[in-house]
Coordinates of C-alpha atoms in Angstrom, one line a residue:
M1 CA 108.4 115.0 -1.2
S2 CA 104.8 115.5 -0.3
A3 CA 103.5 117.0 2.9
E4 CA 100.9 114.2 3.2
E5 CA 103.7 111.6 3.2
T6 CA 105.7 113.5 5.7
H7 CA 102.7 113.8 8.0
R8 CA 102.1 110.0 7.7
R9 CA 105.7 109.1 8.5
I10 CA 105.8 111.4 11.5
A11 CA 102.5 110.1 12.8
A12 CA 103.8 106.5 12.5
L13 CA 106.4 107.3 15.2
A14 CA 103.6 107.2 17.8
R15 CA 104.0 103.4 17.8
F16 CA 106.8 102.4 20.2
D17 CA 107.7 99.2 18.3
Q18 CA 108.1 101.0 14.9
R19 CA 110.2 104.0 16.0
T20 CA 113.7 102.8 15.1
A21 CA 112.6 101.7 11.6
G22 CA 110.3 104.7 11.4
V23 CA 113.0 107.4 11.9
A24 CA 115.2 105.6 9.4
A25 CA 112.3 105.7 6.8
L26 CA 111.7 109.3 7.7
A27 CA 115.4 110.1 7.1
R28 CA 115.2 108.5 3.6
H29 CA 112.0 110.4 2.9
L30 CA 113.7 113.7 3.8
D31 CA 116.8 112.8 1.8
A32 CA 118.8 113.1 5.1
L33 CA 121.5 110.9 6.7
A34 CA 119.6 110.4 10.0
V35 CA 116.8 111.7 12.2
F36 CA 117.0 111.8 16.0
V37 CA 114.2 112.6 18.4
F38 CA 114.8 114.2 21.8
A39 CA 112.5 115.1 24.8
P40 CA 113.1 117.2 27.9
D41 CA 114.7 115.3 30.8
R42 CA 111.9 114.3 33.2
G43 CA 114.0 114.9 36.3
T44 CA 115.4 118.3 35.6
G45 CA 113.9 119.7 32.5
D46 CA 117.1 121.7 31.8
K47 CA 118.4 119.4 29.1
L48 CA 117.3 117.2 26.2
I49 CA 117.7 113.4 26.2
P50 CA 116.8 110.8 23.6
A51 CA 113.1 110.1 23.6
P52 CA 111.8 106.7 24.6
G53 CA 112.2 104.1 21.8
F54 CA 114.4 106.3 19.5
P55 CA 118.1 105.8 18.7
S56 CA 120.2 107.1 21.5
R57 CA 123.8 106.6 20.6
L58 CA 125.8 109.5 19.2
P59 CA 129.4 109.3 17.9
S60 CA 130.5 112.2 20.0
S61 CA 129.0 115.1 22.0
R62 CA 130.9 117.6 19.8
G63 CA 128.4 120.0 18.2
W64 CA 125.4 118.1 19.7
R65 CA 125.7 119.8 23.1
A66 CA 125.5 123.3 21.6
L67 CA 122.7 122.5 19.2
L68 CA 120.6 120.8 21.8
G69 CA 121.2 123.6 24.2
C70 CA 119.7 126.0 21.8
A71 CA 116.7 123.7 21.1
L72 CA 115.5 124.0 24.8
T73 CA 113.6 127.0 23.4
P74 CA 111.0 126.3 20.6
G75 CA 112.4 127.3 17.2
T76 CA 114.5 126.1 14.3
Y77 CA 118.3 126.0 14.8
R78 CA 121.2 125.1 12.5
G79 CA 124.6 123.7 13.4
E80 CA 127.3 121.1 12.7
V81 CA 127.5 117.8 14.7
A82 CA 129.8 114.8 14.9
Y83 CA 128.3 112.3 12.4
P84 CA 128.5 109.6 11.2
T85 CA 131.8 109.3 13.1
A86 CA 133.4 111.2 15.9
L87 CA 136.0 112.7 13.5
E88 CA 133.5 114.0 10.9
D89 CA 131.3 117.1 11.0
T90 CA 127.9 117.1 9.3
P91 CA 125.3 119.9 9.1
A92 CA 122.1 119.4 11.1
V93 CA 118.9 121.3 11.7
A94 CA 117.0 121.1 15.0
Y95 CA 113.2 121.6 15.0
A96 CA 112.3 122.5 18.6
H97 CA 108.6 122.3 19.7
P98 CA 107.2 122.2 23.3
G99 CA 108.0 118.7 24.7
L100 CA 109.7 117.4 21.5
T101 CA 112.7 118.2 19.3
F102 CA 113.6 116.6 15.9
V103 CA 117.2 116.8 14.6
V104 CA 117.7 116.1 10.9
V105 CA 121.3 115.3 10.1
G106 CA 122.7 115.8 6.6
R107 CA 120.5 118.7 5.6
G108 CA 121.9 122.2 6.2
N109 CA 118.7 124.1 5.6
P110 CA 115.3 123.9 7.3
I111 CA 112.6 121.9 5.5
A112 CA 109.4 124.0 5.4
D113 CA 107.0 121.0 5.0
L114 CA 108.6 119.2 7.9
D115 CA 108.4 122.2 10.3
E116 CA 104.7 122.7 9.3
Q117 CA 103.8 119.0 9.9
L118 CA 105.7 119.0 13.2
A119 CA 103.8 122.0 14.4
I120 CA 100.6 120.0 13.8
I121 CA 101.7 116.6 15.1
A122 CA 104.4 117.4 17.8
P123 CA 101.9 118.3 20.6
L124 CA 100.2 114.9 20.2
L125 CA 103.4 112.9 19.8
A126 CA 105.0 114.8 22.8
A127 CA 101.9 113.8 24.9
V128 CA 102.4 110.2 23.9
L129 CA 106.1 110.3 24.7
A130 CA 105.4 112.0 28.1
A131 CA 102.7 109.4 28.9
E132 CA 105.1 106.5 28.0
T133 CA 107.8 108.1 30.2
E134 CA 105.5 108.5 33.2
T135 CA 104.3 104.9 32.7
R136 CA 107.9 103.7 32.5
F137 CA 108.8 105.5 35.7
A138 CA 105.6 104.4 37.4
R139 CA 106.5 100.8 36.5
S140 CA 110.0 101.4 37.8
D141 CA 108.7 102.9 41.0
L142 CA 106.2 100.1 41.4
A143 CA 109.0 97.6 40.9
I144 CA 111.2 99.4 43.4
A145 CA 108.3 99.6 45.8
R146 CA 107.5 95.9 45.3
E147 CA 111.2 95.0 45.8
A148 CA 111.3 97.2 48.9
A149 CA 108.1 95.6 50.2
E150 CA 109.6 92.1 49.6
R151 CA 112.8 93.2 51.4
A152 CA 110.8 94.6 54.2
A153 CA 108.8 91.4 54.5
V154 CA 112.0 89.4 54.5
L155 CA 113.5 91.7 57.2
T156 CA 110.3 91.5 59.2
R157 CA 110.4 87.7 59.1
A158 CA 114.1 87.8 60.1
L159 CA 113.4 90.2 62.9
D160 CA 110.5 88.0 64.1
R161 CA 112.7 84.9 64.0
A162 CA 115.4 86.8 65.8
R163 CA 112.9 88.0 68.5
L164 CA 111.5 84.5 68.9
D165 CA 115.1 83.1 69.1
A166 CA 116.0 85.7 71.7
E167 CA 112.8 85.0 73.7
R168 CA 113.5 81.3 73.4
A169 CA 117.1 81.8 74.5
T170 CA 116.0 84.0 77.4
R171 CA 113.5 81.4 78.4
V172 CA 116.1 78.6 78.2
K173 CA 118.6 80.7 80.1
D174 CA 116.0 81.4 82.9
E175 CA 115.0 77.8 83.0
F176 CA 118.7 76.8 83.1
L177 CA 119.5 79.2 85.9
A178 CA 116.5 78.1 87.9
M179 CA 117.5 74.5 87.5
L180 CA 121.1 75.4 88.3
G181 CA 120.0 77.2 91.5
H182 CA 118.0 74.2 92.5
E183 CA 120.7 71.7 91.8
L184 CA 123.3 73.8 93.6
R185 CA 121.0 74.4 96.6
N186 CA 120.2 70.8 97.0
P187 CA 123.7 69.7 98.0
L188 CA 124.2 72.9 100.0
A189 CA 121.1 72.1 102.2
P190 CA 122.5 68.9 103.9
I191 CA 125.8 70.6 104.3
V192 CA 124.2 73.6 106.2
T193 CA 122.1 71.2 108.2
A194 CA 125.1 69.0 109.1
L195 CA 127.0 72.1 110.3
Q196 CA 124.0 73.0 112.5
V197 CA 123.9 69.5 113.9
L198 CA 127.6 69.8 114.8
R199 CA 127.0 73.1 116.6
L200 CA 124.0 71.6 118.5
E201 CA 126.3 68.7 119.6
G202 CA 128.8 71.2 120.9
V203 CA 131.4 70.5 118.2
S204 CA 133.3 73.6 117.2
S205 CA 136.5 73.8 115.2
K206 CA 138.4 76.0 112.8
A207 CA 137.5 73.7 110.0
Q208 CA 133.8 74.1 110.8
G209 CA 134.1 77.9 110.6
V210 CA 135.8 77.6 107.2
L211 CA 132.9 75.3 106.0
E212 CA 130.3 77.7 107.2
R213 CA 131.9 80.7 105.5
Q214 CA 132.4 78.9 102.2
V215 CA 128.9 77.5 102.2
A216 CA 127.5 81.1 102.8
H217 CA 129.7 82.3 99.9
M218 CA 128.3 79.6 97.6
Q219 CA 124.8 80.6 98.6
R220 CA 125.5 84.2 97.8
L221 CA 126.8 83.3 94.3
V222 CA 123.7 81.2 93.6
D223 CA 121.5 84.1 94.7
D224 CA 123.4 86.5 92.5
L225 CA 122.9 84.3 89.5
L226 CA 119.2 84.0 90.1
D227 CA 118.8 87.7 90.9
V228 CA 120.3 88.8 87.6
S229 CA 118.0 86.5 85.7
R230 CA 115.0 87.8 87.5
I231 CA 116.0 91.5 87.0
T232 CA 116.7 91.1 83.3
S233 CA 113.4 89.3 82.7
G234 CA 111.5 91.8 84.7
K235 CA 110.4 89.4 87.5
I236 CA 111.7 91.4 90.4
E237 CA 108.8 92.6 92.6
L238 CA 109.6 95.7 94.7
R239 CA 107.8 96.1 98.0
R240 CA 108.1 99.9 98.4
E241 CA 107.7 101.9 101.5
P242 CA 109.1 105.2 102.9
V243 CA 112.4 104.3 104.6
E244 CA 115.4 106.1 106.1
I245 CA 118.8 105.6 104.5
A246 CA 120.3 105.2 108.0
A247 CA 118.1 102.0 108.5
I248 CA 119.2 100.7 105.1
V249 CA 122.9 101.2 105.8
Q250 CA 122.5 99.6 109.3
R251 CA 120.9 96.5 107.7
A252 CA 123.6 96.4 104.9
L253 CA 126.4 96.6 107.5
E254 CA 124.8 93.7 109.4
M255 CA 124.7 91.7 106.2
S256 CA 128.4 92.6 105.4
R257 CA 129.7 92.1 108.9
P258 CA 131.4 88.7 108.4
L259 CA 133.5 90.0 105.5
L260 CA 134.2 93.3 107.2
E261 CA 135.5 91.5 110.2
Q262 CA 137.6 89.1 108.2
R263 CA 139.2 92.0 106.3
R264 CA 139.5 94.1 109.5
S265 CA 138.1 97.0 107.5
E266 CA 137.9 100.4 109.2
L267 CA 134.4 101.8 108.8
R268 CA 133.7 105.5 108.7
V269 CA 130.0 106.0 108.6
D270 CA 128.5 109.5 108.2
V271 CA 124.8 109.0 107.7
P272 CA 122.2 111.1 109.6
D273 CA 119.6 109.1 111.6
S274 CA 116.7 110.9 109.9
G275 CA 115.8 113.3 107.2
L276 CA 117.1 111.1 104.3
A277 CA 114.0 109.1 103.4
V278 CA 113.4 107.3 100.1
N279 CA 110.4 105.3 98.8
G280 CA 112.0 101.9 98.2
D281 CA 112.1 98.2 99.0
P282 CA 114.1 98.0 102.2
A283 CA 115.4 94.5 101.6
R284 CA 116.5 95.3 98.0
L285 CA 118.1 98.6 98.9
A286 CA 120.0 96.9 101.8
Q287 CA 121.2 94.4 99.2
V288 CA 122.4 97.3 97.0
M289 CA 124.4 98.8 99.9
A290 CA 125.7 95.5 101.1
N291 CA 127.0 94.7 97.6
L292 CA 128.9 98.1 97.5
I293 CA 130.3 97.6 101.0
T294 CA 131.5 94.1 100.4
N295 CA 132.9 95.2 97.0
A296 CA 134.9 97.9 98.8
A297 CA 136.2 95.4 101.4
K298 CA 137.1 92.8 98.8
Y299 CA 139.2 95.1 96.7
S300 CA 141.0 96.9 99.6
D301 CA 143.9 95.7 101.6
P302 CA 143.1 94.4 105.2
G303 CA 142.7 97.2 107.7
K304 CA 142.0 99.9 105.1
P305 CA 139.2 102.4 105.7
I306 CA 135.8 102.3 103.9
S307 CA 133.7 105.5 104.0
I308 CA 129.9 105.6 103.8
R309 CA 128.3 109.0 103.5
A310 CA 124.7 110.2 102.8
E311 CA 123.3 113.7 102.3
R312 CA 120.4 115.4 100.7
T313 CA 120.9 117.4 97.4
D314 CA 117.8 119.1 96.0
A315 CA 115.2 116.4 95.5
C316 CA 117.6 113.5 95.9
V317 CA 119.4 111.5 98.5
R318 CA 123.0 110.9 97.6
I319 CA 124.8 107.9 99.2
S320 CA 128.5 107.3 98.5
T321 CA 130.8 104.4 99.3
E322 CA 134.5 105.2 99.0
D323 CA 137.5 103.0 99.5
Q324 CA 141.3 103.2 99.2
G325 CA 141.6 99.9 97.3
I326 CA 143.0 98.8 94.0
G327 CA 141.1 101.5 92.0
I328 CA 139.7 101.2 88.5
E329 CA 141.3 101.9 85.1
P330 CA 139.6 104.9 83.4
T331 CA 138.8 102.8 80.3
F332 CA 137.1 100.3 82.6
L333 CA 134.7 102.7 84.3
D334 CA 132.0 102.4 81.6
H335 CA 131.9 98.6 82.0
V336 CA 132.0 98.0 85.8
F337 CA 128.2 97.7 85.9
D338 CA 127.9 95.1 83.1
N339 CA 127.0 91.5 83.8
F340 CA 129.9 89.1 84.5
V341 CA 132.4 92.0 84.4
Q342 CA 135.1 92.2 87.0
I343 CA 138.1 94.4 87.7
P344 CA 141.1 92.4 86.4
Q345 CA 142.5 90.1 89.1
G346 CA 145.6 88.0 89.4
I347 CA 145.6 84.4 88.4
D348 CA 144.8 83.4 91.9
R349 CA 141.5 85.3 91.7
A350 CA 141.8 86.2 95.3
S351 CA 138.6 88.4 95.3
G352 CA 136.5 85.7 93.6
G353 CA 132.9 86.3 92.6
L354 CA 131.0 86.1 89.3
G355 CA 131.1 89.8 88.4
L356 CA 127.4 90.2 89.1
G357 CA 127.3 92.4 92.3
L358 CA 127.6 95.8 90.6
A359 CA 125.2 94.7 87.8
I360 CA 122.6 93.9 90.4
V361 CA 123.3 97.3 92.1
R362 CA 122.7 99.2 88.9
N363 CA 119.5 97.3 88.0
L364 CA 118.0 97.6 91.4
V365 CA 118.9 101.3 91.7
E366 CA 117.3 102.0 88.3
L367 CA 114.2 100.1 89.3
H368 CA 113.9 102.5 92.2
G369 CA 114.1 105.5 89.8
G370 CA 117.7 106.3 90.8
T371 CA 121.2 106.4 89.3
V372 CA 124.5 105.0 90.2
R373 CA 128.0 105.9 89.0
A374 CA 131.6 104.9 89.6
S375 CA 134.7 107.1 89.7
S376 CA 138.4 106.4 90.3
N377 CA 141.6 108.3 89.8
G378 CA 143.2 105.1 88.4
P379 CA 145.0 101.9 89.7
L380 CA 145.8 101.9 93.4
Q381 CA 143.9 105.2 93.9
G382 CA 140.8 103.7 95.4
S383 CA 137.2 104.1 94.0
C384 CA 134.0 105.7 94.8
F385 CA 130.4 104.6 94.0
V386 CA 127.6 107.2 94.3
I387 CA 123.9 106.4 94.3
E388 CA 121.2 109.0 94.0
L389 CA 117.5 108.2 94.8
P390 CA 114.4 110.4 94.9
V391 CA 113.7 111.8 98.3
V392 CA 110.3 111.3 100.1
E393 CA 108.9 112.4 103.5
S394 CA 107.5 110.5 106.5
P395 CA 109.6 107.3 106.5
K396 CA 108.7 104.2 108.4
A397 CA 111.5 103.0 110.5
I398 CA 113.0 99.6 109.6
P399 CA 113.4 97.4 112.7
P400 CA 116.9 96.1 113.2
P401 CA 117.4 92.4 112.3
I402 CA 116.3 90.1 115.1
V403 CA 119.0 87.7 116.2
G404 CA 118.1 85.2 118.8
K405 CA 117.0 81.7 119.5
P406 CA 114.1 80.2 117.5
A407 CA 110.7 80.6 118.9
E408 CA 109.7 77.6 121.0
L409 CA 106.6 75.6 120.3
V410 CA 103.9 75.4 122.9
T411 CA 104.0 71.6 122.6
A412 CA 106.2 69.2 120.6
A413 CA 104.9 68.7 117.2
R414 CA 104.6 65.7 115.0
V415 CA 106.5 66.5 111.8
L416 CA 106.8 64.6 108.5
V417 CA 109.9 65.3 106.4
V418 CA 109.9 64.2 102.8
D419 CA 113.0 64.6 100.6
D420 CA 114.6 62.3 98.0
N421 CA 118.0 63.5 99.1
S422 CA 118.5 61.1 102.0
D423 CA 121.3 63.2 103.6
A424 CA 119.1 66.3 103.6
A425 CA 116.1 64.4 104.9
E426 CA 117.9 62.5 107.7
L427 CA 119.8 65.5 109.0
M428 CA 116.7 67.7 109.0
G429 CA 114.9 65.0 110.9
E430 CA 117.7 64.8 113.4
L431 CA 117.7 68.6 113.9
L432 CA 114.0 68.7 114.5
S433 CA 114.2 65.7 116.8
S434 CA 116.8 67.6 118.9
E435 CA 114.2 70.3 119.3
G436 CA 111.8 67.9 120.9
H437 CA 109.6 67.1 117.9
S438 CA 108.4 63.7 116.8
V439 CA 109.8 63.3 113.3
Y440 CA 109.2 60.7 110.6
V441 CA 111.3 60.8 107.4
A442 CA 110.3 59.6 103.9
H443 CA 112.1 59.8 100.5
S444 CA 109.1 59.7 98.2
G445 CA 105.4 60.5 98.0
P446 CA 104.1 56.9 98.2
E447 CA 106.4 56.2 101.2
A448 CA 105.2 59.3 103.0
L449 CA 101.5 58.4 102.4
G450 CA 102.3 54.9 103.7
L451 CA 103.4 56.3 107.0
L452 CA 100.0 57.8 107.7
A453 CA 98.7 54.4 108.8
N454 CA 100.7 54.7 112.0
F455 CA 101.5 58.4 112.2
T456 CA 99.4 61.6 112.0
P457 CA 101.6 64.6 111.4
D458 CA 100.7 68.1 112.5
A459 CA 103.0 69.5 109.8
A460 CA 105.0 68.3 106.8
L461 CA 108.2 69.7 105.2
L462 CA 108.0 68.6 101.5
D463 CA 110.6 68.8 98.8
I464 CA 109.0 69.7 95.5
G465 CA 111.2 67.7 93.1
L466 CA 110.3 64.3 94.4
P467 CA 110.3 61.1 92.2
V468 CA 107.1 59.2 91.3
M469 CA 104.8 62.0 92.6
D470 CA 106.1 65.5 93.0
G471 CA 105.6 67.7 96.0
Y472 CA 102.5 69.4 94.6
E473 CA 100.7 66.0 94.2
L474 CA 101.9 64.9 97.6
A475 CA 100.6 68.1 99.2
A476 CA 97.2 67.5 97.6
A477 CA 97.0 63.9 98.8
L478 CA 98.1 64.9 102.4
R479 CA 95.5 67.7 102.5
C480 CA 92.8 65.3 101.3
Q481 CA 93.5 62.9 104.2
L482 CA 94.5 65.5 106.8
P483 CA 92.6 68.7 106.2
R484 CA 94.2 70.5 109.2
I485 CA 97.9 69.6 108.4
R486 CA 100.3 72.5 107.9
L487 CA 102.4 72.2 104.7
I488 CA 105.8 73.7 104.2
A489 CA 107.6 73.6 100.8
L490 CA 111.3 73.1 101.4
T491 CA 112.8 73.4 97.9
G492 CA 115.8 74.7 95.9
Y493 CA 113.4 76.8 93.7
G494 CA 112.9 80.3 95.2
A495 CA 111.7 82.6 92.4
P496 CA 108.4 84.5 92.8
N497 CA 106.6 82.2 90.4
D498 CA 107.8 79.2 92.4
R499 CA 106.4 80.8 95.6
R500 CA 103.2 81.6 93.8
R501 CA 102.8 78.1 92.6
T502 CA 103.3 76.5 96.1
S503 CA 100.8 78.9 97.5
E504 CA 98.2 78.0 94.9
A505 CA 99.0 74.3 95.6
G506 CA 97.9 74.8 99.2
F507 CA 101.3 75.1 101.0
D508 CA 101.2 77.3 104.0
A509 CA 104.9 78.4 103.7
H510 CA 107.7 78.3 101.2
L511 CA 111.4 77.9 102.4
T512 CA 114.3 78.0 100.0
K513 CA 117.2 75.6 100.5
P514 CA 119.6 75.8 102.2
V515 CA 117.6 76.8 105.3
S516 CA 118.6 77.4 108.9
L517 CA 117.1 75.4 111.8
T518 CA 116.0 78.7 113.3
L519 CA 113.9 79.6 110.3
V520 CA 112.3 76.1 110.1
T521 CA 111.4 76.1 113.8
E522 CA 110.1 79.7 113.7
T523 CA 107.9 78.8 110.7
L524 CA 106.6 75.7 112.4
A525 CA 105.8 77.6 115.6
E526 CA 103.9 80.3 113.6
L527 CA 101.9 77.9 111.6
L528 CA 101.0 75.6 114.5
R529 CA 99.7 78.5 116.5
L530 CA 97.2 79.4 113.9

C-alpha cells in the first residue's frame, strides 16, 4: 500500500459522480470491508451525517452512534459497529478532521498512511463537500422560493378574480335593486295618484284608508332596499349640520305617527329641548330614530309604552329607545343589525318587513361616527336600543315639518305630462287639471313633440324610461324648441347618481315615484315663479 496511491484514491472522491465507486475502491486499497464518509450536520452541527454522494445506509445504529459521537472532535477513534448486518459487530476506526470524518470498517488499528494523507487532503475535500451542500440547499431554497412565488401568483390571480367577481356581483346587485325599485315604484305611482283623485272627488271609505296605508308600507320597503344598497356601496351622501336631538326626535315621531296611532302606543319622551346637539344629517338621523320607534311599536302589544330618552355623557349624546315587547334571545343580539335579519315571527309574519330597518340604523349611525347597541333580558322582557353620537355646540334648529295645502300658482299653467304608463299619465293629468292647469298627456317622446304644433307648455313632467326616445333625449328636444320651458323628471329612479344625471341633462327638478299632488304642485309653483 503506497502513500501516493492512497492520496490519489482519496483525491478522486472530490468528483460527485465517482464517490460510490471511489469509496469501494479505497476500501479494497486499504484491505478493509467498507469506507464511509461523514460531515457535520449543516443545520445543527452537533452530529455527523453521511456526506453528499457517499453511501448512507447503515445496518443498525449500534456502535455507530457512539463512534460518531466521539468523532465530533478531531482525532482517531476505535470501536465496534454493526456491519455488514445488524447482528454482526465489526471493528472500525474513525479518522476525524475539521469538516470531514472517514470511517474504515474491518480494520481494528489506525492506518498511519491514511491519516497522513487525510490531514493533507481533508481540508480541501471538506470545502468541496461544504460548497456542494450549500449549493444543494440554495437550489432547494430557490425551488421552494420559486414554488412559493408561483403559489403566490396563483393566489393573487384567484384573489383578483374573486375581487372582480365580487365587484361585478355588487354592481349587478345595485343595478338589480335600482331596476327593482323603478319597476315597483311605477305601478305604485298611479295607485297613489288614483287615491288622491278619489279624495279630491270627496270619496272616503275604510277601503281607501287601507289602500293608502298599504301603499305607504310598500313604498317604505322599496326605500329600505335601495337605502341598504346605497349604504353598502358607499353612495350615501350626508348633509351635516349642528342639530338638536329634540328636533330629530320630533321629526321621527311625526314620521312614525301612523303606526303609533294604529298600535295605540303610549309614548314616554324624556328629551331636553336644547343642550344635546350633534353634527349630523337631520333627515338621516330622523330616519334612524323613526326606524327604532316603529320597530318598538311593531314588536310590542297594542297600548304598551315606548320610552325615548336622551342625555349627555362626557363627549357623547346618548339616545335610548325602550319597549316592553317580545324581547330578544341573548344569542340573537349579535345579529339583529345584520341585513335581512329579523326577530323570529310566527308563520303569519304579523310584523312584516324585510329585516333591513336595524341594518340601516347601524350603518347610518356609524357614518355619523357613532355607535348603536341592543340589549334585552330575553323573550317577553322587552328590548332597549342605545345610540351614542359625538356632541357639538351651537346647533341650528330644525323647522317642524310643514303640513298644509300645496302652494297655489299665480296663474294656471300649461303642463305637458309624458309617461308610457297610461294609467299614471292620465291620472296625473286629471289631478293637475283639477288644480286649474291646462294639461296635455303623451305616452312617448315623438307623440309629445307632435303636440307642440298646437300646444306650448310652460312645464313638462317627463318619465325617464320612455320607449323610442328616453326622457333625457326628449328633454333635450323640448329645450331646443322651447328654451324657457321648465322640465321635471318624474321617475322611479331616485339614487344620487340618477338625480345628478337628470340635473346634467337640463332638468330643473327630480321627483321620485310615487309622488303626491302636493309635491308636484309645489314644485311647479316654485319653478314657474323663477
